[in-house]
CSV table of C-alpha atoms in Angstrom, one decimal:
chain,number,residue,atom,x,y,z
A,198,UNK,CA,-3.3,-1.5,29.1
A,199,UNK,CA,0.2,-2.9,29.5
A,200,UNK,CA,2.1,-5.4,27.4
A,201,UNK,CA,1.5,-7.9,30.2
A,202,UNK,CA,-2.2,-7.6,29.9
A,203,UNK,CA,-2.0,-7.6,26.1
A,204,UNK,CA,-0.1,-10.9,26.2
A,205,UNK,CA,-2.6,-12.3,28.8
A,206,UNK,CA,-5.3,-11.6,26.2
A,207,UNK,CA,-3.3,-13.5,23.6
A,208,UNK,CA,-3.0,-16.4,26.0
A,209,UNK,CA,-6.8,-16.4,26.4
A,210,UNK,CA,-7.3,-16.2,22.6
A,211,UNK,CA,-4.8,-18.9,21.7
A,212,UNK,CA,-7.2,-21.9,21.7
A,213,UNK,CA,-9.4,-20.1,19.1
A,214,UNK,CA,-6.5,-19.0,16.8
A,215,UNK,CA,-6.7,-22.1,14.6
A,216,UNK,CA,-10.4,-21.8,14.1
A,217,UNK,CA,-10.1,-18.1,13.2
A,218,UNK,CA,-7.3,-18.7,10.7
A,219,UNK,CA,-9.1,-21.7,9.1
A,220,UNK,CA,-12.1,-19.5,8.6
A,221,UNK,CA,-10.0,-16.7,7.1
A,222,UNK,CA,-8.3,-19.3,4.8
A,223,UNK,CA,-11.8,-20.6,3.7
A,224,UNK,CA,-12.9,-17.1,2.6
A,225,UNK,CA,-9.7,-16.4,0.8
A,226,UNK,CA,-8.1,-14.0,3.3
A,227,UNK,CA,-5.2,-16.4,4.1
A,228,UNK,CA,-3.0,-18.6,2.0
A,229,UNK,CA,-4.0,-22.1,3.2
A,230,UNK,CA,-0.8,-23.6,1.9
A,231,UNK,CA,1.3,-21.3,4.1
A,232,UNK,CA,-0.7,-21.0,7.3
A,233,UNK,CA,2.3,-22.3,9.3
A,234,UNK,CA,4.2,-19.1,8.6
A,235,UNK,CA,1.5,-17.2,10.7
A,236,UNK,CA,2.6,-19.3,13.7
A,237,UNK,CA,6.3,-18.8,13.0
A,238,UNK,CA,6.8,-22.4,11.7
A,239,UNK,CA,8.9,-22.9,8.6
A,240,UNK,CA,9.6,-26.0,6.4
A,241,UNK,CA,12.7,-24.3,5.0
A,242,UNK,CA,15.8,-23.2,6.9
A,243,UNK,CA,16.4,-19.6,5.9
A,244,UNK,CA,19.7,-17.6,6.1
A,245,UNK,CA,19.9,-15.5,9.2
A,246,UNK,CA,21.2,-11.9,9.5
A,247,UNK,CA,19.3,-10.4,6.6
A,248,UNK,CA,17.4,-7.1,6.4
A,249,UNK,CA,13.7,-7.4,7.4
A,250,UNK,CA,11.1,-5.1,5.9
A,251,UNK,CA,7.5,-5.4,7.3
A,252,UNK,CA,4.6,-4.3,5.1
A,253,UNK,CA,0.9,-5.0,5.6
A,254,UNK,CA,-0.8,-4.9,2.2
A,255,UNK,CA,-0.4,-3.5,-1.3
A,256,UNK,CA,0.3,0.1,-0.5
A,257,UNK,CA,3.0,-0.8,2.1
A,258,UNK,CA,4.4,-3.4,-0.2
A,259,UNK,CA,5.0,-0.8,-2.9
A,260,UNK,CA,7.0,1.2,-0.3
A,261,UNK,CA,8.8,-1.9,0.8
A,262,UNK,CA,9.9,-2.8,-2.8
A,263,UNK,CA,11.1,0.7,-3.4
A,264,UNK,CA,13.2,0.6,-0.2
A,265,UNK,CA,14.4,-2.9,-0.9
A,266,UNK,CA,15.8,-1.8,-4.3
A,267,UNK,CA,17.6,1.1,-2.6
A,268,UNK,CA,18.9,-1.1,0.1
A,269,UNK,CA,20.2,-3.6,-2.5
A,270,UNK,CA,22.1,-0.7,-4.2
A,271,UNK,CA,23.8,0.0,-0.9
A,272,UNK,CA,24.4,-3.6,0.1
A,273,UNK,CA,24.2,-6.3,-2.6
A,274,UNK,CA,25.1,-9.2,-0.3
A,275,UNK,CA,22.4,-9.0,2.4
A,276,UNK,CA,19.3,-11.1,1.9
A,277,UNK,CA,16.0,-9.1,2.3
A,278,UNK,CA,13.0,-10.6,4.0
A,279,UNK,CA,9.6,-8.8,3.4
A,280,UNK,CA,6.7,-9.8,5.6
A,281,UNK,CA,3.1,-9.0,4.7
A,282,UNK,CA,-0.3,-9.8,6.0
A,283,UNK,CA,-2.3,-10.1,2.7
A,284,UNK,CA,-2.3,-12.5,-0.2
A,285,UNK,CA,-2.5,-9.6,-2.6
A,286,UNK,CA,0.7,-8.1,-1.3
A,287,UNK,CA,2.4,-11.5,-1.4
A,288,UNK,CA,1.4,-11.8,-5.1
A,289,UNK,CA,2.7,-8.3,-5.8
A,290,UNK,CA,6.1,-9.1,-4.3
A,291,UNK,CA,6.3,-12.4,-6.2
A,292,UNK,CA,5.7,-10.6,-9.5
A,293,UNK,CA,8.1,-7.7,-8.7
A,294,UNK,CA,11.0,-7.2,-11.2
A,295,UNK,CA,13.9,-6.4,-8.9
A,296,UNK,CA,17.6,-7.1,-8.6
A,297,UNK,CA,17.3,-7.4,-4.8
A,298,UNK,CA,17.4,-10.8,-3.2
A,299,UNK,CA,13.9,-10.9,-1.7
A,300,UNK,CA,12.2,-13.6,0.3
A,301,UNK,CA,8.5,-13.1,1.1
A,302,UNK,CA,7.2,-14.5,4.4
A,303,UNK,CA,3.8,-14.0,6.0
A,304,UNK,CA,3.9,-12.0,9.2
A,305,UNK,CA,3.6,-14.1,12.3
A,306,UNK,CA,0.6,-13.4,14.4
A,307,UNK,CA,1.5,-11.2,17.4
A,308,UNK,CA,1.5,-14.0,20.0
A,309,UNK,CA,4.9,-13.9,21.8
A,310,UNK,CA,5.8,-17.5,20.9
A,311,UNK,CA,5.0,-17.0,17.2
A,312,UNK,CA,7.1,-13.8,17.1
A,313,UNK,CA,10.0,-15.4,18.9
A,314,UNK,CA,10.0,-18.4,16.4
A,315,UNK,CA,10.2,-15.9,13.6
A,316,UNK,CA,13.0,-14.0,15.2
A,317,UNK,CA,14.9,-17.2,16.0
A,318,UNK,CA,14.7,-18.3,12.4
A,319,UNK,CA,15.6,-15.0,10.7
A,320,UNK,CA,17.6,-13.1,13.3
A,321,UNK,CA,17.6,-10.0,11.2
A,322,UNK,CA,20.3,-7.4,11.6
A,323,UNK,CA,17.7,-4.6,11.3
A,324,UNK,CA,13.9,-4.5,11.3
A,325,UNK,CA,12.1,-1.8,9.2
A,326,UNK,CA,8.4,-1.3,9.6
A,327,UNK,CA,6.6,0.4,6.8
A,328,UNK,CA,3.8,2.9,7.1
A,329,UNK,CA,1.5,2.2,10.1
A,330,UNK,CA,1.4,-1.5,11.1
A,331,UNK,CA,2.8,-1.6,14.6
A,332,UNK,CA,2.2,-4.8,16.5
A,333,UNK,CA,3.4,-4.5,20.1
A,334,UNK,CA,5.2,-7.9,20.4
A,335,UNK,CA,6.6,-7.8,16.9
A,336,UNK,CA,8.2,-4.4,17.6
A,337,UNK,CA,9.2,-4.7,21.3
A,338,UNK,CA,10.5,-8.3,21.2
A,339,UNK,CA,12.6,-7.4,18.2
A,340,UNK,CA,14.1,-4.4,20.0
A,341,UNK,CA,14.7,-6.6,23.1
A,342,UNK,CA,17.1,-8.7,21.0
A,343,UNK,CA,19.1,-5.5,20.3
A,344,UNK,CA,18.0,-5.5,16.7
A,345,UNK,CA,17.7,-1.9,15.5
A,346,UNK,CA,14.1,-1.0,14.9
A,347,UNK,CA,13.2,1.5,12.3
A,348,UNK,CA,9.8,2.9,11.2
A,349,UNK,CA,10.0,4.2,7.6
A,350,UNK,CA,7.4,6.0,5.5
A,351,UNK,CA,5.7,6.2,8.9
A,352,UNK,CA,2.3,7.6,9.6
A,353,UNK,CA,-0.7,7.2,11.8
A,354,UNK,CA,-4.3,8.1,11.1
A,355,UNK,CA,-5.9,10.4,13.7
A,356,UNK,CA,-8.1,7.5,14.7
A,357,UNK,CA,-5.0,5.4,15.4
A,358,UNK,CA,-3.3,8.3,17.3
A,359,UNK,CA,-6.4,8.6,19.5
A,360,UNK,CA,-6.4,4.8,20.0
A,361,UNK,CA,-2.8,4.7,21.1
A,362,UNK,CA,-3.4,7.7,23.4
A,363,UNK,CA,-5.9,5.6,25.3
A,364,UNK,CA,-3.1,3.0,25.8
A,365,UNK,CA,-0.2,5.2,26.9
A,366,UNK,CA,1.8,2.5,28.6
A,367,UNK,CA,1.9,0.2,25.6
A,368,UNK,CA,2.4,3.3,23.3
A,369,UNK,CA,5.5,4.4,25.2
A,370,UNK,CA,6.9,0.9,25.2
A,371,UNK,CA,6.3,0.5,21.5
A,372,UNK,CA,7.3,3.9,20.1
A,373,UNK,CA,10.0,4.5,22.7
A,374,UNK,CA,12.0,1.4,21.7
A,375,UNK,CA,12.6,2.6,18.1
A,376,UNK,CA,16.1,3.7,16.9
A,377,UNK,CA,14.9,5.7,13.9
A,378,UNK,CA,11.6,7.0,12.6
A,379,UNK,CA,11.3,8.5,9.2
A,380,UNK,CA,7.8,10.1,9.2
A,381,UNK,CA,6.0,11.1,6.0
A,382,UNK,CA,5.7,14.8,7.2
A,383,UNK,CA,6.1,17.2,10.1
A,384,UNK,CA,2.6,16.5,11.5
A,385,UNK,CA,3.3,12.8,11.6
A,386,UNK,CA,6.8,13.5,13.1
A,387,UNK,CA,5.0,15.2,16.0
A,388,UNK,CA,2.5,12.4,16.4
A,389,UNK,CA,5.3,9.8,17.0
A,390,UNK,CA,7.0,12.1,19.5
A,391,UNK,CA,3.8,12.7,21.4
A,392,UNK,CA,3.3,8.9,21.6
A,393,UNK,CA,6.7,8.3,23.2
A,394,UNK,CA,9.3,8.2,20.5
A,395,UNK,CA,12.6,10.1,21.3
A,396,UNK,CA,12.5,13.4,19.5
A,397,UNK,CA,16.1,13.2,18.3
A,398,UNK,CA,15.3,9.9,16.6
A,399,UNK,CA,12.3,11.1,14.6
A,400,UNK,CA,12.9,12.8,11.2
A,401,UNK,CA,10.8,13.7,8.2
A,402,UNK,CA,11.6,11.3,5.3
A,403,UNK,CA,8.5,11.5,3.2
A,404,UNK,CA,6.4,8.7,1.7
A,405,UNK,CA,8.3,5.9,0.0
A,406,UNK,CA,5.3,4.8,-2.1
A,407,UNK,CA,7.1,5.6,-5.3
A,408,UNK,CA,9.1,2.9,-7.1
A,409,UNK,CA,12.5,3.9,-8.3
A,410,UNK,CA,11.7,2.5,-11.7
A,411,UNK,CA,9.0,3.4,-14.1
A,412,UNK,CA,5.9,1.3,-14.0
A,413,UNK,CA,5.8,-1.3,-16.7
A,414,UNK,CA,3.8,-0.8,-19.9
A,415,UNK,CA,2.0,-3.6,-21.7
A,416,UNK,CA,1.8,-2.4,-25.3
A,417,UNK,CA,-0.7,-5.2,-26.1
A,418,UNK,CA,-3.1,-4.0,-23.4
A,419,UNK,CA,-2.7,-0.4,-24.5
A,420,UNK,CA,-3.5,-1.3,-28.1
A,421,UNK,CA,-6.6,-3.2,-27.0
A,422,UNK,CA,-7.9,-0.2,-25.0
A,423,UNK,CA,-7.0,2.4,-27.7
A,424,UNK,CA,-8.9,0.4,-30.3
A,425,UNK,CA,-12.0,0.1,-28.0
A,426,UNK,CA,-11.9,3.8,-27.1
A,427,UNK,CA,-11.7,5.0,-30.7
A,428,UNK,CA,-12.3,8.8,-30.5
A,429,UNK,CA,-13.6,8.6,-26.9
A,430,UNK,CA,-11.7,9.9,-23.9
A,431,UNK,CA,-10.5,7.3,-21.4
A,432,UNK,CA,-11.6,7.6,-17.7
A,433,UNK,CA,-9.9,5.4,-15.2
A,434,UNK,CA,-11.4,4.7,-11.8
A,435,UNK,CA,-8.3,3.3,-10.0
A,436,UNK,CA,-8.0,1.3,-6.8
A,437,UNK,CA,-11.7,1.6,-6.0
A,438,UNK,CA,-13.4,0.2,-2.9
A,439,UNK,CA,-16.9,-0.9,-2.2
A,440,UNK,CA,-19.1,2.2,-2.3
A,441,UNK,CA,-17.2,3.9,-5.1
A,442,UNK,CA,-17.8,1.8,-8.1
A,443,UNK,CA,-21.4,3.0,-8.6
A,444,UNK,CA,-20.2,6.5,-9.3
A,445,UNK,CA,-17.8,5.3,-12.0
A,446,UNK,CA,-20.6,3.1,-13.5
A,447,UNK,CA,-22.9,6.2,-13.6
A,448,UNK,CA,-20.2,8.0,-15.6
A,449,UNK,CA,-20.1,5.0,-18.0
A,450,UNK,CA,-24.0,5.0,-18.3
A,451,UNK,CA,-24.3,8.8,-18.9
A,452,UNK,CA,-21.3,9.4,-21.2
A,453,UNK,CA,-20.6,6.1,-23.0
A,454,UNK,CA,-20.7,7.9,-26.4
A,455,UNK,CA,-17.8,10.2,-25.4
A,456,UNK,CA,-16.0,8.3,-22.6
A,457,UNK,CA,-14.6,4.7,-22.2
A,458,UNK,CA,-14.7,4.1,-18.5
A,459,UNK,CA,-12.3,1.6,-16.9
A,460,UNK,CA,-12.6,0.4,-13.3
A,461,UNK,CA,-9.5,-1.2,-11.7
A,462,UNK,CA,-10.6,-2.3,-8.2
A,463,UNK,CA,-8.1,-2.2,-5.4
A,464,UNK,CA,-9.0,-5.8,-4.7
A,465,UNK,CA,-9.5,-7.8,-7.9
A,466,UNK,CA,-11.7,-10.4,-6.1
A,467,UNK,CA,-14.4,-7.7,-6.0
A,468,UNK,CA,-14.8,-7.9,-9.8
A,469,UNK,CA,-17.8,-10.2,-9.7
A,470,UNK,CA,-19.8,-7.8,-7.5
A,471,UNK,CA,-18.8,-4.9,-9.7
A,472,UNK,CA,-19.8,-6.7,-12.9
A,473,UNK,CA,-23.2,-7.6,-11.4
A,474,UNK,CA,-24.0,-4.0,-10.7
A,475,UNK,CA,-22.6,-2.8,-14.0
A,476,UNK,CA,-24.4,-5.4,-16.2
A,477,UNK,CA,-27.7,-4.3,-14.8
A,478,UNK,CA,-27.0,-0.5,-14.9
A,479,UNK,CA,-25.6,-0.5,-18.4
A,480,UNK,CA,-27.7,-3.3,-19.9
A,481,UNK,CA,-24.6,-5.0,-21.5
A,482,UNK,CA,-22.2,-7.7,-20.5
A,483,UNK,CA,-19.1,-6.0,-19.1
A,484,UNK,CA,-15.8,-7.4,-20.3
A,485,UNK,CA,-13.1,-8.3,-17.7
A,486,UNK,CA,-9.4,-8.5,-18.1
A,487,UNK,CA,-9.1,-11.6,-15.9
A,488,UNK,CA,-11.3,-13.5,-18.2
A,489,UNK,CA,-9.5,-12.3,-21.3
A,490,UNK,CA,-12.6,-10.6,-22.5
A,491,UNK,CA,-11.9,-7.7,-24.9
A,492,UNK,CA,-13.7,-4.3,-25.0
A,493,UNK,CA,-14.9,-2.9,-28.3
A,494,UNK,CA,-16.3,0.4,-29.6
A,495,UNK,CA,-19.6,-0.3,-28.0
A,496,UNK,CA,-18.2,-1.1,-24.6
A,497,UNK,CA,-19.2,1.5,-22.0
A,498,UNK,CA,-17.2,0.0,-19.1
A,499,UNK,CA,-14.1,-2.3,-18.9
A,500,UNK,CA,-13.1,-4.0,-15.6
A,501,UNK,CA,-9.3,-4.3,-15.2
A,502,UNK,CA,-9.4,-7.0,-12.5
A,503,UNK,CA,-5.7,-7.8,-12.7
A,504,UNK,CA,-2.5,-6.9,-10.9
A,505,UNK,CA,0.6,-5.1,-12.1
A,506,UNK,CA,-0.9,-3.4,-15.1
A,507,UNK,CA,-1.7,0.1,-13.7
A,508,UNK,CA,1.2,1.7,-15.5
A,509,UNK,CA,-0.4,0.8,-18.9
A,510,UNK,CA,-3.7,2.5,-18.1
A,511,UNK,CA,-2.2,5.5,-16.2
A,512,UNK,CA,-0.3,6.1,-19.4
A,513,UNK,CA,-3.4,6.1,-21.5
A,514,UNK,CA,-6.0,7.8,-19.2
A,515,UNK,CA,-7.2,11.3,-19.9
A,516,UNK,CA,-8.4,11.6,-16.3
A,517,UNK,CA,-8.1,9.3,-13.2
A,518,UNK,CA,-10.3,9.0,-10.1
A,519,UNK,CA,-8.1,7.6,-7.3
A,520,UNK,CA,-10.2,5.4,-5.0
A,521,UNK,CA,-10.2,4.9,-1.2
A,522,UNK,CA,-11.1,8.6,-1.0
A,523,UNK,CA,-14.9,8.7,-1.4
A,524,UNK,CA,-15.1,6.1,1.5
A,525,UNK,CA,-13.1,6.5,4.7
A,526,UNK,CA,-10.1,4.4,3.6
A,527,UNK,CA,-7.6,7.3,3.7
A,528,UNK,CA,-6.9,7.6,0.0
A,529,UNK,CA,-4.3,5.8,-2.1
A,530,UNK,CA,-0.9,7.0,-3.3
A,531,UNK,CA,-1.2,9.7,-5.9
A,532,UNK,CA,2.4,9.7,-7.0
A,533,UNK,CA,2.0,6.8,-9.5
A,534,UNK,CA,-0.7,8.4,-11.6
A,535,UNK,CA,1.0,11.8,-11.2
A,536,UNK,CA,4.2,10.3,-12.6
A,537,UNK,CA,2.3,10.1,-15.9
A,538,UNK,CA,1.0,13.7,-15.6
A,539,UNK,CA,-2.6,12.6,-15.7
A,540,UNK,CA,-5.2,14.8,-13.9
A,541,UNK,CA,-6.4,13.1,-10.6
A,542,UNK,CA,-9.8,13.3,-9.1
A,543,UNK,CA,-10.1,12.5,-5.4
A,544,UNK,CA,-12.7,12.4,-2.7
A,545,UNK,CA,-12.2,14.0,0.8
A,546,UNK,CA,-10.7,11.0,2.6
A,547,UNK,CA,-7.0,11.3,1.9
A,548,UNK,CA,-5.4,11.3,5.3
A,549,UNK,CA,-3.0,8.4,4.4
A,550,UNK,CA,-1.3,10.5,1.7
A,551,UNK,CA,-2.3,14.0,2.7
A,552,UNK,CA,1.1,15.5,2.2
A,553,UNK,CA,1.5,14.1,-1.3
A,554,UNK,CA,-2.0,15.4,-2.3
A,555,UNK,CA,-1.1,18.8,-0.9
A,556,UNK,CA,2.1,19.0,-2.8
A,557,UNK,CA,0.5,17.9,-6.1
A,558,UNK,CA,-2.4,20.3,-5.5
A,559,UNK,CA,0.2,23.1,-5.9
A,560,UNK,CA,0.8,21.6,-9.4
A,561,UNK,CA,-2.9,22.0,-10.2
A,562,UNK,CA,-3.2,18.3,-11.0
A,563,UNK,CA,-5.5,17.4,-8.1
A,564,UNK,CA,-9.3,17.9,-8.3
A,565,UNK,CA,-11.3,17.4,-5.2
A,566,UNK,CA,-14.9,16.2,-5.0
A,567,UNK,CA,-17.0,15.9,-1.8
A,568,UNK,CA,-19.4,13.0,-2.7
A,569,UNK,CA,-19.9,10.3,-5.3
A,570,UNK,CA,-22.6,12.3,-7.1
A,571,UNK,CA,-20.0,14.9,-8.1
A,572,UNK,CA,-17.8,12.5,-10.0
A,573,UNK,CA,-19.4,12.7,-13.4
A,574,UNK,CA,-19.5,16.5,-13.5
A,575,UNK,CA,-15.8,16.7,-12.5
A,576,UNK,CA,-14.8,14.1,-15.1
A,577,UNK,CA,-16.4,16.1,-17.9
A,578,UNK,CA,-15.0,19.4,-16.5
A,579,UNK,CA,-11.4,18.1,-16.4
A,580,UNK,CA,-11.7,16.7,-19.9
A,581,UNK,CA,-12.7,20.2,-21.1
A,582,UNK,CA,-9.6,21.9,-19.7
A,583,UNK,CA,-7.3,23.8,-22.0
A,584,UNK,CA,-4.7,21.4,-23.4
A,585,UNK,CA,-1.8,23.9,-22.9
A,586,UNK,CA,-2.6,24.2,-19.2
A,587,UNK,CA,-2.9,20.4,-18.9
A,588,UNK,CA,0.6,20.1,-20.2
A,589,UNK,CA,2.0,22.7,-17.8
A,590,UNK,CA,0.3,20.9,-14.9
A,591,UNK,CA,1.6,17.5,-16.0
A,592,UNK,CA,5.2,18.8,-16.3
A,593,UNK,CA,5.0,20.3,-12.7
A,594,UNK,CA,3.6,17.0,-11.3
A,595,UNK,CA,6.3,14.9,-13.0
A,596,UNK,CA,9.0,17.2,-11.6
A,597,UNK,CA,7.6,16.7,-8.1
A,598,UNK,CA,7.4,12.9,-8.6
A,599,UNK,CA,11.0,12.8,-9.7
A,600,UNK,CA,12.1,14.3,-6.5
A,601,UNK,CA,10.0,11.8,-4.6
A,602,UNK,CA,11.9,9.0,-6.4
A,603,UNK,CA,15.0,9.9,-4.5
A,604,UNK,CA,13.5,9.2,-1.0
A,605,UNK,CA,14.1,5.5,-0.9
A,606,UNK,CA,17.8,6.0,-1.6
A,607,UNK,CA,18.1,8.7,1.1
A,608,UNK,CA,16.2,6.4,3.6
A,609,UNK,CA,18.5,3.5,2.8
A,610,UNK,CA,21.6,5.6,3.5
A,611,UNK,CA,20.2,6.7,6.8
A,612,UNK,CA,19.3,3.1,7.7
A,613,UNK,CA,22.8,1.8,6.9
A,614,UNK,CA,24.4,4.7,8.8
A,615,UNK,CA,22.4,3.6,11.9
A,616,UNK,CA,23.1,-0.1,11.5
A,617,UNK,CA,26.8,0.6,11.0
A,618,UNK,CA,26.9,2.8,14.1
A,619,UNK,CA,25.1,0.2,16.2
A,620,UNK,CA,27.6,-2.4,15.0
A,621,UNK,CA,30.5,-0.3,16.1
A,622,UNK,CA,28.8,0.3,19.5
A,623,UNK,CA,28.6,-3.4,20.1
């Protein structure tokens, strides 16, 4: 398939775009008050010439915020635009405590006219795409305006690589128009080269999903959880997806006398469904953070259906299960829990952060399970580990994380070196 055919399909789909977006807004997947942004229409005139970071959802937004902070340290005058697709990511950016001058905009749909309107409004001096969200028009039409295009913290799943290989013409146009790619590891570096990127422009930069600052701690929330746990251990099932909560609920049902289980779903809107399952399984009403319901000494399970509070529970937890790994989501970033030295249990689906899991495995802080039924046994096994060894593993993990914190700064310096060189060339 060529870009010409891709855009012909967009022309065919255009009459239905409004209906699709209205439906998505109705079910809460779009911000109905800001739908115009998806069409490249804006009620405000924005300053042109800023630095544009594109992220998709929460994971990419974490990387974008870390890079934005590093960019601000290099250039305090340039405005920063962060585009995302999801409401959850938008909320995270709105809450972010940063010194950078950030404006959030929803990404325009990849119709050529919508992309052009966006570029006309913002005219960024550089475009930086985070992780793996590569829209053909968004990338190629940006490059066509002689705006430097950079992929940072870049990676592709094997499924995505296979999909692009079936569309070699579009892949060469898209990946070949980049000025710099900072891949998460050497395997990903080769993936981008194989898909058409110029080898001299592709480097290993590591994942940027580690904020430069320590995650915030809410002492009130911690006091609440400590009081409820009493002498019990604290087990956190973090960033869970549908199909993973039942395993954590089983831990709560079987070990409530020794373990307080906390589920923090990746998408807080799933809390109702989790609570329905847990209420029946545990024969008690499950307290939820969003409803200001407090756990107590009899609570087997607490649902942390809130955003921006993971640091508080990572700091308290005795063991963490990191979600998106027992279902084929690719796993979530292990650097944040590792920064607290907490042991991490993961399922086999970790392709999105495989390099980080591999490095942390050498610190003996990662514990792999194959299926949901294995979670309870692994939790109790990790809790029984020798405390001295736990401290050694935690120290090694924190040292690795500290090195990862430097990546956004190194990436920002490479980005500005490229932008400055391009400016001189002009």
